[in-house]
PDB file of C-alpha atoms in Angstrom:
ATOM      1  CA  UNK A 223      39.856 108.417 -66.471  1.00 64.00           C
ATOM      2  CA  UNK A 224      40.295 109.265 -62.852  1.00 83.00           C
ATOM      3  CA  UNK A 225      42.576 107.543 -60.747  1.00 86.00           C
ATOM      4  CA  UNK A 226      40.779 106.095 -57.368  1.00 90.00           C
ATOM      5  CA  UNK A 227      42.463 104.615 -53.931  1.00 89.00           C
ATOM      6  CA  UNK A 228      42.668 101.182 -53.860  1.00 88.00           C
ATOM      7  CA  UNK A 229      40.122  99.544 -51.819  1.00 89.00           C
ATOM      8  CA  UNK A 230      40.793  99.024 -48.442  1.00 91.00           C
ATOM      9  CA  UNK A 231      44.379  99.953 -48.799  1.00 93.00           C
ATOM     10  CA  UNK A 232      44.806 101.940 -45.346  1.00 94.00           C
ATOM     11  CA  UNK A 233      42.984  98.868 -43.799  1.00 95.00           C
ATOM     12  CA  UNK A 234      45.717  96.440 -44.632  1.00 96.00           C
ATOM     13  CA  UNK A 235      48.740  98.481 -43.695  1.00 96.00           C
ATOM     14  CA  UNK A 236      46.858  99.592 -40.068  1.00 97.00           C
ATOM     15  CA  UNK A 237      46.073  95.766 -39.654  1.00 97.00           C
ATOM     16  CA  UNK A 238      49.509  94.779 -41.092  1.00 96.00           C
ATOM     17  CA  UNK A 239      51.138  97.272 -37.849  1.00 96.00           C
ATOM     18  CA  UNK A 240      48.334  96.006 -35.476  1.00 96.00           C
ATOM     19  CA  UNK A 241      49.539  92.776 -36.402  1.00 96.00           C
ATOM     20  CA  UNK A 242      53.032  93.315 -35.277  1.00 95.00           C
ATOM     21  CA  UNK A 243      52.119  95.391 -32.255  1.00 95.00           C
ATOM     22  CA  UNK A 244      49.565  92.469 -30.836  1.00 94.00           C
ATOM     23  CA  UNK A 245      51.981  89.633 -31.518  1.00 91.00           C
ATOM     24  CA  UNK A 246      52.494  89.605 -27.759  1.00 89.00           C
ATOM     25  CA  UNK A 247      49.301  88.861 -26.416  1.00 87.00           C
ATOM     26  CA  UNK A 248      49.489  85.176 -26.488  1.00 84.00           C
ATOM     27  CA  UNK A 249      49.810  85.233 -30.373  1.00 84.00           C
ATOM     28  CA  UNK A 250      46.340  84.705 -31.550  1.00 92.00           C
ATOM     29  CA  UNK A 251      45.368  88.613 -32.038  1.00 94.00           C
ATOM     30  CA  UNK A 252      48.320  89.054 -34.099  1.00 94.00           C
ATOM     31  CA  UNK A 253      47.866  86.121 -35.916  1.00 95.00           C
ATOM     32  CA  UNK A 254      44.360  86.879 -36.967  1.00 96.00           C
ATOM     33  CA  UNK A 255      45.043  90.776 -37.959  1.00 96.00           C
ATOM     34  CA  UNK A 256      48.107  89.392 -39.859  1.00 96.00           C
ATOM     35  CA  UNK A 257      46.148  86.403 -41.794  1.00 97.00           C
ATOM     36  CA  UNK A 258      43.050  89.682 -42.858  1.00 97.00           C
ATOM     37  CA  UNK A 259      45.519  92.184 -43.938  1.00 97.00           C
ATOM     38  CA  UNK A 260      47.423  89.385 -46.012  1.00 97.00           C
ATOM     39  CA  UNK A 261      44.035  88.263 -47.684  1.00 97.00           C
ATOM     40  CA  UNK A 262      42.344  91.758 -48.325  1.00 96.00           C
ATOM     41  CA  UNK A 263      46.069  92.909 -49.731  1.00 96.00           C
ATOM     42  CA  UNK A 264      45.779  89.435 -52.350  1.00 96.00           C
ATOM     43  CA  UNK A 265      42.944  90.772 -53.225  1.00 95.00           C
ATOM     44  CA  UNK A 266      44.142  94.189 -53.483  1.00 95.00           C
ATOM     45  CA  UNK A 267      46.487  93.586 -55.753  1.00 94.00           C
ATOM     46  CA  UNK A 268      44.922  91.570 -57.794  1.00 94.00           C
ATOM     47  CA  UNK A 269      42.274  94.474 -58.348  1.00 93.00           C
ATOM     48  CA  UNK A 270      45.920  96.583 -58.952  1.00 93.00           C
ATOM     49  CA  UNK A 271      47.640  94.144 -61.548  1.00 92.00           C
ATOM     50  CA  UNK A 272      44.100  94.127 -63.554  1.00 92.00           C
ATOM     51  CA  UNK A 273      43.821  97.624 -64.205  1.00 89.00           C
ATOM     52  CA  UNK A 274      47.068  99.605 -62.541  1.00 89.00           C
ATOM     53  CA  UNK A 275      46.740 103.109 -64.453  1.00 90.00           C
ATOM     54  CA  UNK A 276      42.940 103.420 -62.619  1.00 91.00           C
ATOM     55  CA  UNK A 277      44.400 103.091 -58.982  1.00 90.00           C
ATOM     56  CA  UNK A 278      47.073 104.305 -56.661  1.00 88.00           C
ATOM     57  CA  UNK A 279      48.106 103.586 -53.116  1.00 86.00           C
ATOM     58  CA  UNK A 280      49.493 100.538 -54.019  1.00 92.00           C
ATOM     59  CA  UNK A 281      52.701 101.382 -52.393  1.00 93.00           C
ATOM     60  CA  UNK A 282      50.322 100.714 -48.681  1.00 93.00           C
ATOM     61  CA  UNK A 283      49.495  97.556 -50.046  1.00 95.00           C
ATOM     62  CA  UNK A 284      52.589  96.631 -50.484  1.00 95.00           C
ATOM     63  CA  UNK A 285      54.000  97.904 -46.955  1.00 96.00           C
ATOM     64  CA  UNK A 286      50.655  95.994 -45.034  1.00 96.00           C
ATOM     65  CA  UNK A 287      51.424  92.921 -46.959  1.00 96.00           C
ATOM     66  CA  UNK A 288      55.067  92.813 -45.463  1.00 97.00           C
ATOM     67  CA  UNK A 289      54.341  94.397 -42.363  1.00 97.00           C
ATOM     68  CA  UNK A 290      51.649  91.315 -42.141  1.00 97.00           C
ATOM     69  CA  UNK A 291      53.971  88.731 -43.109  1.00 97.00           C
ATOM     70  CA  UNK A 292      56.235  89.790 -40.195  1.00 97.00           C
ATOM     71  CA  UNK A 293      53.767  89.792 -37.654  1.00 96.00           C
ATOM     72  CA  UNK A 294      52.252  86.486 -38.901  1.00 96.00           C
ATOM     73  CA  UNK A 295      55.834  85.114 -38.171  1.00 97.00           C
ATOM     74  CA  UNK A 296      56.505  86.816 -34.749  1.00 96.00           C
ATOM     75  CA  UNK A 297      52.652  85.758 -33.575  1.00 96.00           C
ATOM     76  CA  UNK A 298      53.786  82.090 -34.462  1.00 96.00           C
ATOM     77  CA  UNK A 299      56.455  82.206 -32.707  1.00 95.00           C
ATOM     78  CA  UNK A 300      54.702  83.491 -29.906  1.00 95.00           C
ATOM     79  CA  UNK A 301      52.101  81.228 -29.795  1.00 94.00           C
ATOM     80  CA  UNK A 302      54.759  78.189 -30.418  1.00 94.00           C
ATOM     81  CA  UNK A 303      56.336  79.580 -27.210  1.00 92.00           C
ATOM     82  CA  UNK A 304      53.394  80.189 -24.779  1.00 91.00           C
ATOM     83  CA  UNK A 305      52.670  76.557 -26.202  1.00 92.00           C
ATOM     84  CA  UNK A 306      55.856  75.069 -25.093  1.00 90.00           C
ATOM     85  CA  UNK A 307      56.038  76.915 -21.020  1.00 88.00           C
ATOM     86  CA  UNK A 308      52.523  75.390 -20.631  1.00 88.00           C
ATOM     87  CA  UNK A 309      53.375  71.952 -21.889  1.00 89.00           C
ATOM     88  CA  UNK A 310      56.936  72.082 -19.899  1.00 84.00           C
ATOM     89  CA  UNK A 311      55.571  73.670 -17.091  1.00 83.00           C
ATOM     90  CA  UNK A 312      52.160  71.972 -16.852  1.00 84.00           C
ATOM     91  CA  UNK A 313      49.020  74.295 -15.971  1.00 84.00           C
ATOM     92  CA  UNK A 314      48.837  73.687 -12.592  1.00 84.00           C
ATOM     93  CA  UNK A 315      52.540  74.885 -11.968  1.00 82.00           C
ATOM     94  CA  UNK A 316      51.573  78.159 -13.834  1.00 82.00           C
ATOM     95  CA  UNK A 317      49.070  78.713 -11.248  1.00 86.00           C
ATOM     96  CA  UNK A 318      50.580  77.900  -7.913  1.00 87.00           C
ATOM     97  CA  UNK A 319      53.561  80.714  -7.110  1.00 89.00           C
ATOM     98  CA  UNK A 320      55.083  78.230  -4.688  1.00 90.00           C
ATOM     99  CA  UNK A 321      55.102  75.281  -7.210  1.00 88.00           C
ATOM    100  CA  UNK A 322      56.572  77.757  -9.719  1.00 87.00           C
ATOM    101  CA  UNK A 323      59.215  78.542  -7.736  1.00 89.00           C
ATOM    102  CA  UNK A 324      60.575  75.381  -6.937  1.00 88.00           C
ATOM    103  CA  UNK A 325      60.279  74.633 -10.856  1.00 86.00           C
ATOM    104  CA  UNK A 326      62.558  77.602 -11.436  1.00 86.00           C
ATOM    105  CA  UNK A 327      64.927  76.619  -8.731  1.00 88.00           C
ATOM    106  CA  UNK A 328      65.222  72.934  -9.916  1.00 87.00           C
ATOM    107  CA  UNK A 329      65.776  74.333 -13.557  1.00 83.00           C
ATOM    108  CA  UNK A 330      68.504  76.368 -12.073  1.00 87.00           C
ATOM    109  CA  UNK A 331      70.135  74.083 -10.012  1.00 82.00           C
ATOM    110  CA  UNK A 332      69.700  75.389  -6.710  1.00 69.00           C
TER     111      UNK A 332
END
């Protein structure tokens, strides 16, 4: 019998690094790539522990799934912090410069 790639096992680990790399943007992007490598690597795996002598590249399934994990984490914290300046801050200081300023200089003691 032949051994075959696991499905979608390049997938995960590029969507477990985009995950990490798109943590920044408010969060959400790397909390979504994070959340579809983690599921399509369960499944992954799953396919693996079934029948492991008929695939290989499991060792990119493994690497996505962690690489996931830790951009699941840092996209949470992300979003957790973006959540917290807007609810300190309030919307409308995070639009006005002037009324941002003052915030900062209050905050600061000045």
């Amino acid at each position: 019998m032949e051994q075959q790639k696991l499905p979608n096992s390049t997938l995960i680990l590029v969507f477990g690094i985009l995950s990490i790399v798109t943590c920044c943007c408010y969060g959400i992007f790397g909390l979504l790539f994070g959340i579809i490598a983690l599921v399509l690597a369960n499944k992954a795996n799953a396919l693996y522990l079934e029948n492991p002598e008929m695939y290989t590249d499991i060792s990119n399934v493994k690497t996505g799934k962690i690489l996931a994990i830790i951009g699941i984490v840092l996209s949470v914290l992300t979003l957790l912090y973006f959540i917290w300046i807007i609810s300190y801050f309030g919307m409308d200081v995070l639009q006005d410069e002037e009324l941002m300023r003052e915030k900062i200089e209050e905050l600061l003691g000045q």
